Structures are given as C-alpha cells and as structure tokens.
mmCIF file of C-alpha atoms and ligand atoms in Angstrom:
data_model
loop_
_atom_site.group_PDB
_atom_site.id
_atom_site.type_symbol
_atom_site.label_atom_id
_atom_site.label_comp_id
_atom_site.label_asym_id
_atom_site.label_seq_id
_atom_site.Cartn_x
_atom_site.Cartn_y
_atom_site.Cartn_z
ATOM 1 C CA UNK A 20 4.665 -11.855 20.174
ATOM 2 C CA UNK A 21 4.777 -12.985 16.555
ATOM 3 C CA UNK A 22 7.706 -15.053 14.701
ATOM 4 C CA UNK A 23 7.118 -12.945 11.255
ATOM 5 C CA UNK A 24 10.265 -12.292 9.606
ATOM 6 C CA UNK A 25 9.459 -9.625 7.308
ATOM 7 C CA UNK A 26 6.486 -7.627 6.888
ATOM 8 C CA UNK A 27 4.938 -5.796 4.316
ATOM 9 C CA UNK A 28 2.868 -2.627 5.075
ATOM 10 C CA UNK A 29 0.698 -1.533 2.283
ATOM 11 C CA UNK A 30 -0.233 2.349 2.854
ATOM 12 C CA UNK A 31 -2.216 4.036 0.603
ATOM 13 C CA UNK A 32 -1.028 7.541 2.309
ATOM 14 C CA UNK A 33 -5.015 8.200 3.322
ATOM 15 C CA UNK A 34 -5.653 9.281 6.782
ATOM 16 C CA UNK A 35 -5.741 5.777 7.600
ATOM 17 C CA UNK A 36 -2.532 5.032 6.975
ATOM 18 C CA UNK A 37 -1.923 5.321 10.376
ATOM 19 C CA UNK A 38 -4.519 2.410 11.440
ATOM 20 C CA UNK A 39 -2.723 0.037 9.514
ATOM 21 C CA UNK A 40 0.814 1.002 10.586
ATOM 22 C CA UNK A 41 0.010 0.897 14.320
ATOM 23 C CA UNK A 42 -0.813 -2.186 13.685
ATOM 24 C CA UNK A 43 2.087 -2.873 11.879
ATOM 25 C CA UNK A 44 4.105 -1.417 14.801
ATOM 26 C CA UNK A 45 2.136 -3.448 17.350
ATOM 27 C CA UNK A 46 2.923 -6.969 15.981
ATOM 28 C CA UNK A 47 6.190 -6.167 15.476
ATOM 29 C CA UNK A 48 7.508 -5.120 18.625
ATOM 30 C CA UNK A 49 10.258 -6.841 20.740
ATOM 31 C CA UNK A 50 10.591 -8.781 17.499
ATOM 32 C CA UNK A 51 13.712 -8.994 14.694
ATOM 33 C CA UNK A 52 11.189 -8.378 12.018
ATOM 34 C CA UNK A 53 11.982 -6.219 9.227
ATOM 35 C CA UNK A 54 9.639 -3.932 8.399
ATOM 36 C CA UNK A 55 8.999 -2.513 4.374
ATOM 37 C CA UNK A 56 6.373 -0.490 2.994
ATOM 38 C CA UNK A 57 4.825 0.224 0.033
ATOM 39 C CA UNK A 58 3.091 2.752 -1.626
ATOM 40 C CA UNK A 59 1.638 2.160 -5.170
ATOM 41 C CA UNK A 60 1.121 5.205 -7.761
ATOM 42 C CA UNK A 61 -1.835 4.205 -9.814
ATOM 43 C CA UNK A 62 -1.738 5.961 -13.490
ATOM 44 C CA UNK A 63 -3.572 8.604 -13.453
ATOM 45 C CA UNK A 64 -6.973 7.829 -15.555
ATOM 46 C CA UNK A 65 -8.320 10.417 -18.029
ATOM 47 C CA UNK A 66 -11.766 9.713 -19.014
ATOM 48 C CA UNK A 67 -13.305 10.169 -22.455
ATOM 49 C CA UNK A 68 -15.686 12.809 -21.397
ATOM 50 C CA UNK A 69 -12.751 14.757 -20.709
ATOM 51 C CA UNK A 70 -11.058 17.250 -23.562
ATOM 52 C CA UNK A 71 -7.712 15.201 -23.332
ATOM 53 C CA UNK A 72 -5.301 18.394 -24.374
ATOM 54 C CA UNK A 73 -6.936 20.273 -21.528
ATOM 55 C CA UNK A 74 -5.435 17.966 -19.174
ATOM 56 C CA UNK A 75 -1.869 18.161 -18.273
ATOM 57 C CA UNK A 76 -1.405 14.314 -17.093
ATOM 58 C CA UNK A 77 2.339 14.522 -16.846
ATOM 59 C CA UNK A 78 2.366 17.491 -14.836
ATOM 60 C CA UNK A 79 -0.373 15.515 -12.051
ATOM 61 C CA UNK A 80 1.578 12.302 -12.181
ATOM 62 C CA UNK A 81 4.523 14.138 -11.297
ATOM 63 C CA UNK A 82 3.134 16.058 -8.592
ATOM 64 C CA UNK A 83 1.427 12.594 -7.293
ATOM 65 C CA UNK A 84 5.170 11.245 -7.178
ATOM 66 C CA UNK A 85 6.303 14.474 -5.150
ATOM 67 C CA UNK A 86 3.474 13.844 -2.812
ATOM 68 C CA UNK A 87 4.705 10.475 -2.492
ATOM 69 C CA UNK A 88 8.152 10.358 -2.167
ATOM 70 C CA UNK A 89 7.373 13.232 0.532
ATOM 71 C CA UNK A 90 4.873 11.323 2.411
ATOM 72 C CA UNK A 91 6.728 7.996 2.358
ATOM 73 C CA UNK A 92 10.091 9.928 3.332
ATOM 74 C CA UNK A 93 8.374 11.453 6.473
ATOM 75 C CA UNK A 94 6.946 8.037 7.185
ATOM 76 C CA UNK A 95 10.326 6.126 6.987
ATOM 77 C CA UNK A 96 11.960 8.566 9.087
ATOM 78 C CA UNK A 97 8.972 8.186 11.815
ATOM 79 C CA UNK A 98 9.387 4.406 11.681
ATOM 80 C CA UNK A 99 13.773 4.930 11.225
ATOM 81 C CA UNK A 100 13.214 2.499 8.096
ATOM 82 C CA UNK A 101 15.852 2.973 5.680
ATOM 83 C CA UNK A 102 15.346 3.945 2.114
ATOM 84 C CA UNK A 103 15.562 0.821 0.462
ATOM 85 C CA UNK A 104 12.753 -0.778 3.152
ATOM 86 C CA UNK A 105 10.273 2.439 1.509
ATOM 87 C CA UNK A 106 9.073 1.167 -1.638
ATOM 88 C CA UNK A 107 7.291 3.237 -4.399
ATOM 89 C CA UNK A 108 5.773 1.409 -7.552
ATOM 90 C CA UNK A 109 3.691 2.158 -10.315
ATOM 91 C CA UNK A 110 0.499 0.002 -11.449
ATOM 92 C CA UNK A 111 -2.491 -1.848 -9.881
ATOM 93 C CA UNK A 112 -2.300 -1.681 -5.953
ATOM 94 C CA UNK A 113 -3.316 -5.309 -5.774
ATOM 95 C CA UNK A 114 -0.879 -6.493 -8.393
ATOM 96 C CA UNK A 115 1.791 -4.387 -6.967
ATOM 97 C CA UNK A 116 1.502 -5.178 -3.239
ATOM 98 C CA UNK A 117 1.394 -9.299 -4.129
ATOM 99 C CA UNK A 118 4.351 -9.255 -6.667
ATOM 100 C CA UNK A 119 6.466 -7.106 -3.969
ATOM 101 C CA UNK A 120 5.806 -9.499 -1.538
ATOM 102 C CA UNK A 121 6.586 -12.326 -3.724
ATOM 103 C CA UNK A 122 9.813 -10.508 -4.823
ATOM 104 C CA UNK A 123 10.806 -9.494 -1.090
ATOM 105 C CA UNK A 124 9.727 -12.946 0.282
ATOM 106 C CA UNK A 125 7.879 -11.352 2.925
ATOM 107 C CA UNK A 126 5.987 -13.837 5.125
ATOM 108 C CA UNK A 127 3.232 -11.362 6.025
ATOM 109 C CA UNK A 128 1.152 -8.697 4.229
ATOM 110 C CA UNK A 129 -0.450 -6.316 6.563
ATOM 111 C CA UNK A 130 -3.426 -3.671 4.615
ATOM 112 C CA UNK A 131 -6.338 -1.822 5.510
ATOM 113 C CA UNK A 132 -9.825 -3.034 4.478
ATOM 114 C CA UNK A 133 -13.055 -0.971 5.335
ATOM 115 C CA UNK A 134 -15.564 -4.367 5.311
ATOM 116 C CA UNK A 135 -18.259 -4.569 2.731
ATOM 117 C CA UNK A 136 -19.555 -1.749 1.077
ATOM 118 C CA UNK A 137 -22.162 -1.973 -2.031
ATOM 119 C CA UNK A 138 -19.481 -0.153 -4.259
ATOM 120 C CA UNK A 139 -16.628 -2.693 -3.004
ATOM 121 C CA UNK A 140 -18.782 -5.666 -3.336
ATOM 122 C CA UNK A 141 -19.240 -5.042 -6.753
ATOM 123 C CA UNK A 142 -16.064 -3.487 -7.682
ATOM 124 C CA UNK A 143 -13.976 -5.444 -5.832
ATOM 125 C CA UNK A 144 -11.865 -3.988 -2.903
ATOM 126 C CA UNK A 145 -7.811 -3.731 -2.872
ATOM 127 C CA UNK A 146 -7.416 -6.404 -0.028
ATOM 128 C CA UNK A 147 -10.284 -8.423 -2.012
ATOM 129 C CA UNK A 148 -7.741 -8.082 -4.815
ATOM 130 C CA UNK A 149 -4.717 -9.260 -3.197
ATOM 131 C CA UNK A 150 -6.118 -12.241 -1.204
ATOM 132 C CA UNK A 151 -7.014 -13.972 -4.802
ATOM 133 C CA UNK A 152 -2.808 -15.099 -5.107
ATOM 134 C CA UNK A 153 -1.281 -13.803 -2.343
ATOM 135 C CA UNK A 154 1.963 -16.147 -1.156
ATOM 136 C CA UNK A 155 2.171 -15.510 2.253
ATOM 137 C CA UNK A 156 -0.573 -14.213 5.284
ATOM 138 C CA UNK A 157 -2.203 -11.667 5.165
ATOM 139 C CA UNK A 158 -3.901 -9.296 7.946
ATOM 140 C CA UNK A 159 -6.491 -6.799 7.081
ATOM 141 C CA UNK A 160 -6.964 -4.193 9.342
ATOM 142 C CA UNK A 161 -10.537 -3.487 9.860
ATOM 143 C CA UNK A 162 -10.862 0.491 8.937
ATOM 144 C CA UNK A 163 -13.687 2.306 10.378
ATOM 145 C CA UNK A 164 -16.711 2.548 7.210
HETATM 146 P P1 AMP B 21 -9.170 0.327 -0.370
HETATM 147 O O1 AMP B 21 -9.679 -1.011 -0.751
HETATM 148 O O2 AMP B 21 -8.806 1.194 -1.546
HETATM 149 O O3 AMP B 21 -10.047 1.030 0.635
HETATM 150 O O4 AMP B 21 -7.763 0.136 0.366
HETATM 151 C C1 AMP B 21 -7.625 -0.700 1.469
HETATM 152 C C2 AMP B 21 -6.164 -0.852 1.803
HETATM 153 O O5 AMP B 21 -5.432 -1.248 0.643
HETATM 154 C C3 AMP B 21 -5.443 0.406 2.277
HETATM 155 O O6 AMP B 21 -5.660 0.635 3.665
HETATM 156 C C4 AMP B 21 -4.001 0.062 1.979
HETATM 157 O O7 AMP B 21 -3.478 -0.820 2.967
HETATM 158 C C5 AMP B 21 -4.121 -0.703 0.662
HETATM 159 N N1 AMP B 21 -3.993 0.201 -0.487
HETATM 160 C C6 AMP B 21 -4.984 0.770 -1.229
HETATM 161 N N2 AMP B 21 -4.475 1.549 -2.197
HETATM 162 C C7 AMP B 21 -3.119 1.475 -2.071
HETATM 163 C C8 AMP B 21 -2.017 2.060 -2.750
HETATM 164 N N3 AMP B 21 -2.200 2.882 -3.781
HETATM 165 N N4 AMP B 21 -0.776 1.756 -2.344
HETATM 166 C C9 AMP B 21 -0.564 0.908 -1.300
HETATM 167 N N5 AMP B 21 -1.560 0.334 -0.614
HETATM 168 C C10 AMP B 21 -2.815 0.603 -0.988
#
C-alpha cells in the first residue's frame, strides 16, 4: 500500500489509456488518495506543404475537444471522479502534465512510456519530457512497443 496523497494520471485517450490507469487504480487502492487526470489537447499543426484555406483547423480542434470532453466524461464516471478531478488543457503534454502537477501539488505523476524507440530517442518522448523538472515522483508505466 502506498502513502501518496494525490495522484496525477496523464492519459493520452490511446488504447493504452487503460494500462496506465490500472495502474493508477492498483496503487491506489485501500488508500485516501485522490485521484485527477489529465488530458492535454495539443494545437492542431498545419504544415506548410499543406494549402492552409483548404483546411478547416477550427472545425478539427473543435471536434478534438468533443472527443475529449466525451472520452474523459466516460472515464470519470468509470473511476466516480468528479468533474473538477478531470482536467482538460491545451499546449505541450509535457509542459502541461508538470505545471498541473505543480499547480495541484500532487505528490505523484503516473504516465505511460513505450521504452526506447529510434524516433523517441531522437525526438524525445512525453515522459522523457516531463522527467527534465518534474516536482514530485513519477511512475512510468512500461507500454507494450
Ligand atoms: P508518448 O510518449 O506520446 O508515447 O506518451 C506516453 C505517455 O504520455 C502516455 O501514455 C500518457 O500517459 C502521456 N501522454 C502523452 N500524450 C498525452 C496527452 N496529450 N495528454 C495527456 N497525457 C499524454
């Protein structure tokens, strides 16, 4: 059993999300510990090679919110976590998920991470990105590759 107050539980709404919540669920249990999550809406990227007026960006953001607030909703109410523990930002995952736990004082981070791919190694993974400043532990949840 684990002393963690409050935990933070990034979920990137893939069909891993899962993975990390179980694992989540696992540490938590028989426990006091509060239980947020987090889902970050990254702005949605329109590359140069694209015609820009042929791409309605505020029409997919908006339908990447809907998915969202759907997704997180049916999540919260599988977990019974109430509204304001079901966090949506926009920005950089990394950025996001460190400054929320900052701002929520959590004491633990928990995230997926899939190990080391060639892309990721020279990209830089999410839970790559939020170990560099991250002010509290963190557990990565090793995702199948
Ligand atoms: P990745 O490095 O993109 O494979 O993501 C690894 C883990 O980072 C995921 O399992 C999530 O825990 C977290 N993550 C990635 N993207 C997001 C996101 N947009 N919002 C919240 N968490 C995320």
């Amino acid at each position: 059993m684990s002393n963690y107050q409050k935990i933070l539980v990034a979920v990137d709404l893939s069909d891993e999300t899962n993975l990390v919540l179980n694992k989540a669920l696992a540490l938590s249990s028989g426990t006091d510990a509060e239980i947020h999550l987090l889902h970050v809406l990254e702005p949605v990227a329109v590359g140069y090679a694209v015609e820009v007026t042929s791409v309605d960006i505020e029409g997919l953001h908006a339908e990447a919110t809907e998915y969202a607030r759907e997704a997180m909703k049916a999540l919260g109410a599988t977990l019974s976590l109430p509204v304001e523990r079901q966090h949506i930002t926009l920005g950089q995952p990394a950025r996001e998920i460190r400054e929320l736990a900052k701002t929520l004082e959590t004491d633990l981070v928990i995230m997926g991470g899939h190990g080391k791919h060639g892309f990721e190694l020279l990209f830089g993974s999410t839970s790559s990105g939020v170990t560099h400043g991250i002010t509290c532990d963190l557990l990565i949840v090793h995702l199948p590759n």
